[in-house]
mmCIF file of C-alpha atoms (C1' of nucleotides) in Angstrom:
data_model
loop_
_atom_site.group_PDB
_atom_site.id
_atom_site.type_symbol
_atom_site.label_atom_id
_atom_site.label_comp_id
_atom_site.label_asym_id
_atom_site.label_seq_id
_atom_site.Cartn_x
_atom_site.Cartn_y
_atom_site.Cartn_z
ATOM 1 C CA UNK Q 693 21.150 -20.221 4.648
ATOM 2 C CA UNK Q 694 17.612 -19.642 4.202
ATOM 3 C CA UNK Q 695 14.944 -22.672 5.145
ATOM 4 C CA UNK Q 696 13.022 -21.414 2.229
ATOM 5 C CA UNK Q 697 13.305 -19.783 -0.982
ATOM 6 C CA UNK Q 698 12.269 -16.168 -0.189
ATOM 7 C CA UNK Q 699 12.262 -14.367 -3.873
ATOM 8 C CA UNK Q 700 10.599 -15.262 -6.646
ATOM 9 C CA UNK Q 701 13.861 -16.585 -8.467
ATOM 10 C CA UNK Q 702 14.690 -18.818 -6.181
ATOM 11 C CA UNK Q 703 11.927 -20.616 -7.595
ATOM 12 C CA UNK Q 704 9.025 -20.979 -5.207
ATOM 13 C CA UNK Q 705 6.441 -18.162 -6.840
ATOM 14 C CA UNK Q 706 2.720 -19.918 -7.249
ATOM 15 C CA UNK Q 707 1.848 -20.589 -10.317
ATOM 16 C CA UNK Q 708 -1.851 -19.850 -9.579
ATOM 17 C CA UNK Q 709 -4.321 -18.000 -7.154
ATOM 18 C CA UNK Q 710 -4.674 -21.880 -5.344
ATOM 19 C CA UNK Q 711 -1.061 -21.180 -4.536
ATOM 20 C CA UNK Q 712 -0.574 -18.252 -4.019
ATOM 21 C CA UNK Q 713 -3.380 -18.438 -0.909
ATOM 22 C CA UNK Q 714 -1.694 -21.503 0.033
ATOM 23 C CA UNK Q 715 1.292 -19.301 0.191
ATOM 24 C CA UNK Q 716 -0.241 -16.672 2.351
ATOM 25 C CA UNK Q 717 -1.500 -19.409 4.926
ATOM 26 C CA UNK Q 718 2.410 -20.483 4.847
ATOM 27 C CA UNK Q 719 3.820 -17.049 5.327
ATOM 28 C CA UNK Q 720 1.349 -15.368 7.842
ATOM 29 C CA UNK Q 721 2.485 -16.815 10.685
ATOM 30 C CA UNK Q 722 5.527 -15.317 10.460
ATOM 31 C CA UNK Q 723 4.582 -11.920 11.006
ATOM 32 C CA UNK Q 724 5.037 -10.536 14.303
ATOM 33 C CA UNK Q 725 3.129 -7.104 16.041
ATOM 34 C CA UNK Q 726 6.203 -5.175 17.890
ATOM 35 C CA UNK Q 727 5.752 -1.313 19.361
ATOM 36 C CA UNK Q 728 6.862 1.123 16.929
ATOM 37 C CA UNK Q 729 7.814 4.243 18.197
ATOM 38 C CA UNK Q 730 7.210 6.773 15.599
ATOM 39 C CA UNK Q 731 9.508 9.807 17.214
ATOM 40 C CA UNK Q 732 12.124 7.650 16.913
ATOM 41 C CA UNK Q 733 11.793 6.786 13.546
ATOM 42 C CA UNK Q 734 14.332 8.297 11.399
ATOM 43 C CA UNK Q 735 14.056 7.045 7.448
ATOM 44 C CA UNK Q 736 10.963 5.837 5.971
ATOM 45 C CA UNK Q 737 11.109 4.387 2.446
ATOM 46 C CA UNK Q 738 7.651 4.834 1.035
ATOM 47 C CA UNK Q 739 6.744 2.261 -1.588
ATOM 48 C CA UNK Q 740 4.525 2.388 -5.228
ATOM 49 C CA UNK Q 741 3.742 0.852 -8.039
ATOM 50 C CA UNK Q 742 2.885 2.812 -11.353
ATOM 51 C CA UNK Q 743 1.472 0.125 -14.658
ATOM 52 C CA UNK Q 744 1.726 1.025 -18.047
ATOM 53 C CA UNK Q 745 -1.943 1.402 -19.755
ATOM 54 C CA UNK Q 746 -2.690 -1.305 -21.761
ATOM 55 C CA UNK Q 747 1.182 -2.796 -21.783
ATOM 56 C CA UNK Q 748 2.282 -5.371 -19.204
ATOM 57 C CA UNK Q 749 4.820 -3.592 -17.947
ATOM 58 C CA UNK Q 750 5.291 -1.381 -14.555
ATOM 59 C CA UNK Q 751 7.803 1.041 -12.711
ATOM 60 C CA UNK Q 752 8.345 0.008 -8.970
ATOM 61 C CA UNK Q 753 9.508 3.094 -6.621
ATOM 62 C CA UNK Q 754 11.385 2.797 -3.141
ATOM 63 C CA UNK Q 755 11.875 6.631 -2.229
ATOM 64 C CA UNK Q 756 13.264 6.857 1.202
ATOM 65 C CA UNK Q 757 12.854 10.481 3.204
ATOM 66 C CA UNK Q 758 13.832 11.273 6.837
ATOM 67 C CA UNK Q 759 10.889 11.355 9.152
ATOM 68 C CA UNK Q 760 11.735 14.406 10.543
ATOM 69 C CA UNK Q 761 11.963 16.680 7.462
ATOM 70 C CA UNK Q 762 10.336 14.616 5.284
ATOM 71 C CA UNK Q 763 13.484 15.381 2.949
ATOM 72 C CA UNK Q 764 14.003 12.782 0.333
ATOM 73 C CA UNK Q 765 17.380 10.975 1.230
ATOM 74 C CA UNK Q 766 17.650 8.791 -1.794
ATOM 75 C CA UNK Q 767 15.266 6.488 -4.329
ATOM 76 C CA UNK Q 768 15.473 3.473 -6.490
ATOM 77 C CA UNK Q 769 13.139 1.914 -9.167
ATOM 78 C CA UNK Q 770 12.864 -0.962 -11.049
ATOM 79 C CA UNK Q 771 10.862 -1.622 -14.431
ATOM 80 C CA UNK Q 772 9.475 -5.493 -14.856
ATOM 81 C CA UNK Q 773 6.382 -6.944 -15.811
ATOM 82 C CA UNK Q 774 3.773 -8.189 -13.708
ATOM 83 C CA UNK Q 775 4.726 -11.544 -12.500
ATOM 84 C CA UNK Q 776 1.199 -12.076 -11.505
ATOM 85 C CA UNK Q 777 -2.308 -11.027 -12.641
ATOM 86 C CA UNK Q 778 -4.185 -8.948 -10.276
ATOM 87 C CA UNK Q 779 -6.828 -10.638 -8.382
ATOM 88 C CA UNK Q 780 -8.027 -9.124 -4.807
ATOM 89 C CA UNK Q 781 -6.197 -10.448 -2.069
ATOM 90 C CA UNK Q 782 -3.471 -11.279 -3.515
ATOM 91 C CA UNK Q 783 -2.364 -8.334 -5.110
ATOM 92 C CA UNK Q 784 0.894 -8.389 -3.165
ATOM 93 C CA UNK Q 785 2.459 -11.310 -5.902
ATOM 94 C CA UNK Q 786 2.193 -8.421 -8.703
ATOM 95 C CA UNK Q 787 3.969 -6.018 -6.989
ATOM 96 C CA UNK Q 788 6.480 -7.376 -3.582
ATOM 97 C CA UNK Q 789 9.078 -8.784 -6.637
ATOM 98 C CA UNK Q 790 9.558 -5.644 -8.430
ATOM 99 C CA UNK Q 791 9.302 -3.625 -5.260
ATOM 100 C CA UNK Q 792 12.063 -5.933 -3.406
ATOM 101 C CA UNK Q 793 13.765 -4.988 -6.382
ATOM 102 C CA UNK Q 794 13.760 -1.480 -6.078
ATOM 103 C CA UNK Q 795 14.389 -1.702 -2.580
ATOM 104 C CA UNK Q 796 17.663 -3.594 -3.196
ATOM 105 C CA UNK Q 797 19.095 -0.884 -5.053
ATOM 106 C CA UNK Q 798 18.745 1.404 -2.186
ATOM 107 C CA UNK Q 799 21.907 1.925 0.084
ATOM 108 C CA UNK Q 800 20.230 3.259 3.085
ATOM 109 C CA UNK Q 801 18.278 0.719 5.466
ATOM 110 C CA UNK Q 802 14.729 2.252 6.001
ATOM 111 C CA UNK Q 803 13.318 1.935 9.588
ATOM 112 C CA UNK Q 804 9.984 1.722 8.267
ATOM 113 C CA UNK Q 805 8.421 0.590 4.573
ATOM 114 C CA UNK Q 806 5.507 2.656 4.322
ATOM 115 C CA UNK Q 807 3.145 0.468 1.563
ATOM 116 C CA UNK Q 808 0.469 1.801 -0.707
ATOM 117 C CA UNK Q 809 -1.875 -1.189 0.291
ATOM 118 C CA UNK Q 810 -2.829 -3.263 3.284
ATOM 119 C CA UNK Q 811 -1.709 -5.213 5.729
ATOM 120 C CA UNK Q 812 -3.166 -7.272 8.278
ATOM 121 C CA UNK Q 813 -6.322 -6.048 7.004
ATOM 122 C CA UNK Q 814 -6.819 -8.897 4.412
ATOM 123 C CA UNK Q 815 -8.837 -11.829 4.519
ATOM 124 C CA UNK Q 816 -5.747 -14.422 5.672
ATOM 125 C CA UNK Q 817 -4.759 -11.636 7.284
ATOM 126 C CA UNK Q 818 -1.312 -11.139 5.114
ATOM 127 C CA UNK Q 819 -1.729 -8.301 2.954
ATOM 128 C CA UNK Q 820 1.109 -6.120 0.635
ATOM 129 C CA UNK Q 821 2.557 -4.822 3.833
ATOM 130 C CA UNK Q 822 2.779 -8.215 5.535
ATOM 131 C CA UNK Q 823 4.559 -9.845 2.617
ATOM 132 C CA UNK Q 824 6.985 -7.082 1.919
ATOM 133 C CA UNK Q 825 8.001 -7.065 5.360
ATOM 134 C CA UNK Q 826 8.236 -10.622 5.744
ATOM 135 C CA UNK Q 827 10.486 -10.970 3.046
ATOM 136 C CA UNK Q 828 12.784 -8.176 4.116
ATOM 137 C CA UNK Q 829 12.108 -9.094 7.638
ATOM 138 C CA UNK Q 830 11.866 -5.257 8.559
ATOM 139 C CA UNK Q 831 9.112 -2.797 9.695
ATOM 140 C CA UNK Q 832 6.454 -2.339 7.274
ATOM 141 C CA UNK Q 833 2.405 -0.579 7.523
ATOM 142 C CA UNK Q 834 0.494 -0.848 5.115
ATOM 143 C CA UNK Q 835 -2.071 2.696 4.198
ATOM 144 C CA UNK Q 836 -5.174 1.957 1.839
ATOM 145 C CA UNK Q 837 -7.042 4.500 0.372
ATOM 146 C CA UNK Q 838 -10.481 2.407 -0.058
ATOM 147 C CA UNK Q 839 -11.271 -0.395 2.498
ATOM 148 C CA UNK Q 840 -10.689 -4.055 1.559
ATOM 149 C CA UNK Q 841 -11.935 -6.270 4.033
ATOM 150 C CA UNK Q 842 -13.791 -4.916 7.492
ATOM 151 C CA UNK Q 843 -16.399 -2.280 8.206
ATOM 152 C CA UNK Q 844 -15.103 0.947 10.354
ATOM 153 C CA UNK Q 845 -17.363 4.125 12.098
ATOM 154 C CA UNK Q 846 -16.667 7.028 9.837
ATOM 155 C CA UNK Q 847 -14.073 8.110 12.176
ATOM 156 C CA UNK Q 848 -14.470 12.185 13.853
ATOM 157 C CA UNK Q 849 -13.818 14.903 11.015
ATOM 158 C CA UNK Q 850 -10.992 16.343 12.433
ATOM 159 C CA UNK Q 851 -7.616 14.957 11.750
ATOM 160 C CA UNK Q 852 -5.844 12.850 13.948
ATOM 161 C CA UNK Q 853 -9.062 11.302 14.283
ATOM 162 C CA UNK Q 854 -10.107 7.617 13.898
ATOM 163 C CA UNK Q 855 -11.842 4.433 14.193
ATOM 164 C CA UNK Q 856 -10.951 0.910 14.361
ATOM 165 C CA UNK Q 857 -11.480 -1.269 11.471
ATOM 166 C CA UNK Q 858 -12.800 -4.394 12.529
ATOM 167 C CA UNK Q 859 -13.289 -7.634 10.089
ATOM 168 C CA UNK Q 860 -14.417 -10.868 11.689
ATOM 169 C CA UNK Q 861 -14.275 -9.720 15.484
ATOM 170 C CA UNK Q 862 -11.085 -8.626 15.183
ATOM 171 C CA UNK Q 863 -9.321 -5.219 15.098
ATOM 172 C CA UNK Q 864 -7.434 -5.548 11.802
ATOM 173 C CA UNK Q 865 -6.292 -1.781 11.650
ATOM 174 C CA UNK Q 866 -7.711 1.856 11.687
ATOM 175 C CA UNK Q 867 -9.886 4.571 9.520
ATOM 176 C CA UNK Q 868 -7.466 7.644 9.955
ATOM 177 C CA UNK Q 869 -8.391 11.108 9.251
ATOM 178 C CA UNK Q 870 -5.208 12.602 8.322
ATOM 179 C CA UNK Q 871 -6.990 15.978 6.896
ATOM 180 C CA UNK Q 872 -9.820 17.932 8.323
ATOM 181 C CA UNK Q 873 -13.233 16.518 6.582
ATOM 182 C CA UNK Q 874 -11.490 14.439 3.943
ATOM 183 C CA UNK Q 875 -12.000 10.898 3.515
ATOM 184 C CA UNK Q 876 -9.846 8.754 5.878
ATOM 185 C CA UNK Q 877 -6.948 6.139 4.918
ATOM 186 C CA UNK Q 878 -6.410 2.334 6.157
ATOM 187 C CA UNK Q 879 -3.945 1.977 8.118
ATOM 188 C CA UNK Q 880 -3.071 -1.173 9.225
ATOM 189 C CA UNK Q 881 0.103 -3.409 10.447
ATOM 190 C CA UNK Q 882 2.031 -5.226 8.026
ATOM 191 C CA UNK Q 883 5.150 -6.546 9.973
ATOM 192 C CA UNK Q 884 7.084 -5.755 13.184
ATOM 193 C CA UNK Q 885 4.713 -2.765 13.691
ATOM 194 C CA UNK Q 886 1.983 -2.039 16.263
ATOM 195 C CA UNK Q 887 -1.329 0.064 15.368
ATOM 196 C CA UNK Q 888 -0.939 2.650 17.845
ATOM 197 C CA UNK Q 889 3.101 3.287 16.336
ATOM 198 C CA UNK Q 890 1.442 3.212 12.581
ATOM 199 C CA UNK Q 891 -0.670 5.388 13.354
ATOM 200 C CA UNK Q 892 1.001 8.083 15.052
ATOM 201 C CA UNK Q 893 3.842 7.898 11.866
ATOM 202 C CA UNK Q 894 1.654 8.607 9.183
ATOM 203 C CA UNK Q 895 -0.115 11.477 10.665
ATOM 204 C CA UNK Q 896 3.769 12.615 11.021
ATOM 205 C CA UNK Q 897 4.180 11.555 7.433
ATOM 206 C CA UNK Q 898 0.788 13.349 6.456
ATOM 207 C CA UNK Q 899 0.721 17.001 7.794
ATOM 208 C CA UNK Q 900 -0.624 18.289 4.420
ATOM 209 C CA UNK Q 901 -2.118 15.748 2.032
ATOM 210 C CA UNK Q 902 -4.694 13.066 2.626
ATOM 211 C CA UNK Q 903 -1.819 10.245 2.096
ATOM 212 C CA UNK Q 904 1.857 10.031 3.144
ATOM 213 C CA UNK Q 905 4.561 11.698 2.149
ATOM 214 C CA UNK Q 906 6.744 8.421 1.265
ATOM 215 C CA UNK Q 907 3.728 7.398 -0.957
ATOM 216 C CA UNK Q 908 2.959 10.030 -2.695
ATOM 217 C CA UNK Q 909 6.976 10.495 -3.834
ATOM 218 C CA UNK Q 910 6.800 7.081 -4.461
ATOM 219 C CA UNK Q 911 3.900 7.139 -6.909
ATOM 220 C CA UNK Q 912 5.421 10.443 -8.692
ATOM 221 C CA UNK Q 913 8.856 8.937 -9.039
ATOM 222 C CA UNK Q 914 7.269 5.562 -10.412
ATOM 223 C CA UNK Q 915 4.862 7.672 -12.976
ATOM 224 C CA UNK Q 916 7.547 9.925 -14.333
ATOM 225 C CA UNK Q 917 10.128 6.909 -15.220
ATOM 226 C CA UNK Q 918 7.396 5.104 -16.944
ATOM 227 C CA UNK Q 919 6.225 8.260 -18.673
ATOM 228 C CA UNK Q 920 10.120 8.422 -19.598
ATOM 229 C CA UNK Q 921 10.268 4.874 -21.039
ATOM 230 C "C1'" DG B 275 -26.018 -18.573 -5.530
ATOM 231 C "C1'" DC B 276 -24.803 -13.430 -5.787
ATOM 232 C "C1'" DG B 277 -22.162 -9.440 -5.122
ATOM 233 C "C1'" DA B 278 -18.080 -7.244 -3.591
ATOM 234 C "C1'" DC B 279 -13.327 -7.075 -4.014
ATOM 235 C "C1'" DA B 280 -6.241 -3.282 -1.810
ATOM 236 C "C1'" DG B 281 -3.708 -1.638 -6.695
ATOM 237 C "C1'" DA G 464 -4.232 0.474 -11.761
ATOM 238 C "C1'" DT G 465 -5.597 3.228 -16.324
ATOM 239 C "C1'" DC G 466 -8.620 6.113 -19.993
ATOM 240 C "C1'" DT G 467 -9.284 12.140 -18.704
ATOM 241 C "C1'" DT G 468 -10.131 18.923 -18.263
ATOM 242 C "C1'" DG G 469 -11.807 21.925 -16.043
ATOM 243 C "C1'" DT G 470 -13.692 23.418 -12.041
ATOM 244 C "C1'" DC G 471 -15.210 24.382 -7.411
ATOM 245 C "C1'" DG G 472 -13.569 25.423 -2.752
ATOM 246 C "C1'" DC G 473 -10.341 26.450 1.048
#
DNA sequence: GCGACAG
DNA sequence: ATCTTGTCGC
């Protein structure tokens, strides 16, 4: 039985940005850095969010591949509204419901949730990724495609290349080059993870375009169902 | 106080 | 995030 309501229906989603932080503050210290070992890593559900222009409505995507081929094994989605406006920093109460959704359709168990967002590079250092796997209680990186909080050396221009991203004194994940001269991604923890593990799985997830494999299924698989609605 | 601010 | 075609370059 669980000491505290986890989903939103069981009743404990804020009702405001005040609570939502308060929230974070709650939840952070939950997460916990563990070595990931990327070779051994053998399904990898990447994770996306697609929102219909001008409606408040939005497809959630959980596409899982295996790590090796980066074959798709099996996907789920889930269509909802937003149960929370966006605001930076705590863009992870619009989309963790519908994506725990999706992700509860699937019948595999993912070694790895592979977010389109950030992790413990946020400014209470609980991002998307964080949240997500909190609530599952499974590994889960999070891989930005702008930076959000911290300042990072462009990293070398080859890929495999990168630079730590540093916010406050501390090293809250990494500038990645995953293609030769093309901007980097953000890679940082988000639960039960280690830098050094993320990293090393999404240049395995990335040998030909700038972002992950998992993500970029995940964000065609969420656009096509809501073009199809 | 002002600007910046994942998706 | 989304509104948006072609175009330049590897």
């Amino acid at each position: 039985m669980p000491a505290r309501p986890l989903f939103p229906s069981a009743g404990s989603w804020p009702s405001g940005p005040e609570e939502a932080r308060e929230e974070q503050v709650r939840l952070a210290p939950l997460v916990r850095a563990e070595p990931l070992d990327a070779e051994r890593v053998g399904l990898v559900a990447g994770l996306d969010v697609t929102y219909a222009p001008g409606e408040d409505r939005l497809v959630a995507a959980a596409v899982v591949l295996d790590a090796g081929t980066l074959e798709v094994v099996e996907s789920a989605t889930a269509v909802a509204r937003p149960a929370f406006p966006y605001v930076p920093g705590l863009f992870a109460f619009r989309e963790v419901p519908p994506l725990v959704e999706a992700v509860g359709k699937l019948r595999s168990a993912p070694d790895v949730f592979v977010c389109d967002g950030f992790g413990l590079a946020h400014p209470r250092r609980f991002g998307l990724a964080c949240h997500l796997g909190v609530l599952l209680d499974r590994p889960a990186l999070g891989v930005g495609k702008s930076p959000f909080v911290g300042t990072a050396e462009p990293p070398g221009e080859r890929r495999g290349s990168w630079a730590p991203l540093v916010d406050g004194g501390e090293v809250v994940g990494r500038a990645l080059r995953t293609r030769d001269g093309v901007k980097p991604v953000y890679v940082s923890v988000g639960h039960r993870t280690d830098l050094d593990g993320a990293t090393e799985l999404v240049l395995r997830l990335a040998p030909h375009y700038r972002l992950p494999e998992p993500i970029r299924r995940a964000d065609r698989l969420s656009r096509d169902v809501l073009a199809g609605l």
